[in-house]
Amino acid sequence: MTELVHLDVAAGRATITLDSPTNRNALSAQLRRELRAHLETALADDAVRVVVLTHTGTVFCSGMDLRESRGAGSGDQGVQEFPAILHLLWTSPKPVVARLAGPARAGGVGLVAACDIALAARAGDGSKGATFAFSEVRIGVVPAVISVPVLPRLLPRAAHELMLTGEVFDADRAAAVGLLNAAVDADALDAEVDRYVAMLALGAPTALAATKEMLRRTPEQDMAADFDAMLALSAEFFASEEGQEGMAAFAEKRPPRWAAPS
């Protein structure tokens, strides 16, 4: 069976590529299975510092494979397996960057939202660029599972508008409402991905993982209690091996061990 998702690890970067262009990179059973397996492999690899999720073909991901969904009962729908993939992306201790040169729809938008950084090509110079849509309501379903990572990203008014209408919107609008970090010209996309990967690789691995966990946390209702919790976390990392190495490197005007050129 031809592999639909590829994993390549080089220079601390794990590139996971959706490669089912004839099916518009739809979330078929095989693609879901391989995507999850490659994510788990990349996250378990100590050599990997940053994960990049990208695609072949003109479409990033068209959402669930509707051919597999037709005629299946609620317990047999492929969407049952999708939360585990989104959770892996969202809770990954390593930063994950989404790279889109083409459209994302429905579940594909969920993948984008679950990544830490999302970069997409805008239309221009013959390139159609990335577009987005919550197309679920137009086929009689609900964007329920993807709402978990999507709603924390989107402005509330935009979430209501875009999820209720199913309207297609471009990369610039996606950036404006919080779904993307940046929309760039197509010929600048790879350079922008490289720039973010290089910046992320400057962070200490354990500190990055803890910062991601901090960003996901629900703050204490009492501000004093919240300060106490964050003070403990801060003091722990100031005294940690990474923290001490980082401060020594700063004083000695050298890169810390995790950011030194290989």
XYZ file of C-alpha atoms in Angstrom:
262
model
C 0.000 0.000 0.000
C 1.382 3.408 -0.978
C 2.119 5.617 2.036
C -0.096 8.714 2.230
C 1.827 10.563 4.933
C 5.607 10.893 5.015
C 8.012 11.690 7.841
C 11.445 13.186 7.234
C 13.810 14.214 10.040
C 16.789 16.465 9.345
C 18.669 19.081 11.373
C 16.215 18.916 14.259
C 13.150 19.402 12.049
C 10.551 16.679 11.548
C 8.593 17.342 8.359
C 5.286 15.479 8.153
C 3.810 15.654 4.662
C 0.235 14.810 3.690
C 0.611 13.146 0.305
C -2.782 12.069 -1.026
C -3.298 14.762 -3.675
C -5.721 12.759 -5.816
C -8.024 12.683 -2.781
C -7.354 16.331 -1.888
C -5.486 15.063 1.199
C -8.809 14.059 2.724
C -8.714 12.512 6.185
C -9.227 8.924 5.062
C -8.714 6.026 7.453
C -5.247 5.351 6.062
C -4.184 8.993 6.150
C -5.440 9.400 9.736
C -3.625 6.254 10.828
C -0.334 7.272 9.229
C -0.554 10.880 10.395
C -1.037 9.795 13.995
C 1.797 7.253 13.792
C 4.245 9.770 12.311
C 3.301 12.391 14.888
C 3.935 9.929 17.694
C 7.300 8.972 16.175
C 8.388 12.584 15.778
C 7.366 13.553 19.298
C 9.244 10.574 20.769
C 12.454 11.414 18.871
C 14.894 13.406 21.020
C 16.593 14.675 17.859
C 13.416 16.502 16.816
C 13.105 20.095 18.035
C 10.305 21.379 15.756
C 7.593 19.630 13.733
C 6.382 21.038 10.395
C 3.049 19.808 9.001
C 2.777 20.357 5.245
C 1.345 18.813 2.067
C 1.811 17.906 -1.561
C -0.617 18.920 -4.283
C -2.818 21.978 -4.480
C -4.907 21.269 -1.337
C -3.643 21.160 2.239
C -6.530 19.056 3.554
C -10.161 18.869 2.448
C -11.477 17.414 5.723
C -13.012 14.020 6.371
C -13.190 11.543 3.504
C -16.922 11.733 2.831
C -16.883 8.580 0.723
C -15.942 6.630 3.840
C -18.523 8.467 5.963
C -21.551 7.734 3.785
C -23.651 4.865 5.131
C -21.652 4.479 8.362
C -23.304 4.706 11.785
C -22.261 7.277 14.367
C -19.949 4.827 16.118
C -18.167 3.926 12.890
C -17.465 7.416 11.586
C -13.838 8.361 11.011
C -14.346 11.494 13.064
C -14.236 9.217 16.118
C -10.468 8.936 15.623
C -9.840 12.599 14.886
C -9.728 14.024 18.433
C -6.640 11.925 19.214
C -4.776 13.537 16.295
C -5.837 17.063 17.230
C -4.913 16.373 20.860
C -1.453 15.164 19.834
C -0.866 18.397 17.920
C -2.307 20.647 20.633
C -0.448 19.032 23.543
C 2.793 18.301 21.704
C 5.749 19.271 23.917
C 7.508 20.368 20.734
C 6.378 23.357 18.669
C 4.365 22.453 15.581
C 4.248 24.669 12.484
C 1.554 24.304 9.821
C 2.591 25.194 6.259
C -0.262 25.706 3.771
C 0.159 26.396 0.083
C -3.460 25.491 -0.681
C -6.986 25.241 0.738
C -8.082 23.772 4.062
C -11.656 22.771 4.727
C -13.484 21.507 7.823
C -11.183 18.979 9.527
C -8.251 20.457 7.648
C -8.927 23.762 9.401
C -8.914 21.824 12.672
C -5.393 20.597 11.931
C -4.275 24.177 11.289
C -5.814 25.432 14.525
C -4.208 22.665 16.585
C -0.697 23.709 15.503
C 1.233 26.364 17.429
C 2.222 28.398 14.386
C 0.284 28.479 11.111
C 1.592 30.075 7.919
C -0.171 30.166 4.562
C 0.337 31.450 1.042
C -1.961 34.167 -0.201
C -3.255 34.263 -3.752
C -1.241 36.083 -6.396
C 1.059 35.709 -9.408
C -0.937 32.781 -10.729
C -1.135 31.043 -7.368
C -4.589 30.475 -5.892
C -3.099 30.392 -2.421
C -4.699 29.011 0.722
C -8.396 29.416 1.401
C -10.474 28.202 4.318
C -14.062 27.271 5.090
C -16.081 25.613 7.804
C -18.125 23.770 5.230
C -19.850 21.429 7.679
C -23.243 23.130 7.918
C -23.575 23.111 4.137
C -23.563 19.317 4.095
C -25.729 18.959 7.185
C -23.107 18.317 9.868
C -21.606 20.339 12.722
C -17.994 21.536 13.151
C -18.063 20.052 16.631
C -14.741 18.241 17.056
C -12.664 20.919 15.367
C -14.334 23.614 17.478
C -12.173 22.481 20.416
C -8.897 23.802 18.926
C -10.493 26.358 16.590
C -12.549 28.450 19.013
C -9.579 29.447 21.214
C -7.937 30.847 18.065
C -10.799 32.760 16.413
C -12.315 36.081 17.310
C -15.825 35.290 18.639
C -17.735 37.328 16.041
C -15.726 35.747 13.242
C -16.324 32.252 14.642
C -20.092 32.787 14.574
C -20.018 34.243 11.087
C -17.715 31.696 9.480
C -19.063 28.555 11.133
C -22.701 29.488 10.515
C -22.310 30.631 6.913
C -19.677 28.188 5.663
C -18.285 31.036 3.575
C -14.876 30.598 1.954
C -12.292 33.092 3.234
C -8.735 33.810 2.153
C -5.404 33.684 3.976
C -5.377 37.382 4.843
C -8.801 37.086 6.493
C -7.631 33.928 8.287
C -4.700 35.854 9.728
C -6.919 38.784 10.690
C -9.318 36.585 12.704
C -6.569 34.609 14.442
C -6.501 31.313 12.546
C -3.076 32.049 11.007
C 0.036 33.738 12.321
C 0.799 35.138 8.888
C -0.298 35.136 5.252
C 2.625 35.582 2.867
C 3.224 35.558 -0.862
C 3.574 32.031 -2.238
C 7.232 32.491 -3.169
C 8.011 33.616 0.396
C 6.207 30.773 2.206
C 9.131 28.392 2.621
C 11.439 31.167 3.793
C 8.855 32.224 6.384
C 8.516 28.627 7.602
C 12.317 28.407 7.867
C 12.409 31.671 9.811
C 9.921 30.413 12.388
C 11.628 27.026 12.681
C 14.964 28.775 13.306
C 13.438 30.981 16.009
C 11.720 28.058 17.710
C 14.969 26.073 17.715
C 16.537 28.816 19.846
C 14.233 27.910 22.731
C 15.296 25.378 25.346
C 13.394 22.100 24.793
C 12.083 21.668 28.345
C 11.262 25.361 28.649
C 9.352 25.271 25.369
C 7.342 22.263 26.549
C 6.543 23.970 29.856
C 5.615 27.207 28.103
C 3.213 25.322 25.834
C 1.649 23.698 28.897
C 1.386 27.114 30.573
C -0.365 28.552 27.524
C -2.948 25.751 27.665
C -3.686 26.092 31.379
C -6.851 27.503 32.904
C -5.838 30.360 35.217
C -6.784 30.217 38.877
C -9.841 32.320 39.671
C -7.956 34.017 42.489
C -5.102 36.224 41.243
C -2.969 35.607 44.321
C -3.238 31.857 43.844
C -2.388 32.276 40.156
C 0.723 34.274 41.024
C 1.746 31.573 43.514
C 1.449 28.862 40.850
C 3.331 30.843 38.234
C 5.989 31.929 40.739
C 6.707 28.293 41.557
C 7.011 27.466 37.846
C 9.264 30.456 37.196
C 11.575 29.757 40.140
C 11.828 26.087 39.137
C 13.088 27.018 35.680
C 15.449 29.753 36.871
C 17.128 27.062 38.995
C 16.908 24.324 36.333
C 19.817 22.980 34.313
C 18.464 24.708 31.202
C 17.934 27.975 33.016
C 21.426 27.991 34.484
C 22.961 27.097 31.110
C 20.970 29.845 29.398
C 22.089 32.478 31.888
C 25.710 31.305 31.666
C 25.582 31.444 27.869
C 24.139 34.973 28.004
C 26.908 36.134 30.342
C 29.587 34.463 28.226
C 28.130 35.804 24.968
C 27.775 32.358 23.389
C 24.844 30.258 22.185
C 23.370 27.923 24.815
C 24.017 24.213 24.239
C 20.598 23.582 22.684
C 21.021 26.418 20.157
C 24.682 25.962 19.265
C 25.350 25.383 15.562
C 25.691 21.672 14.734
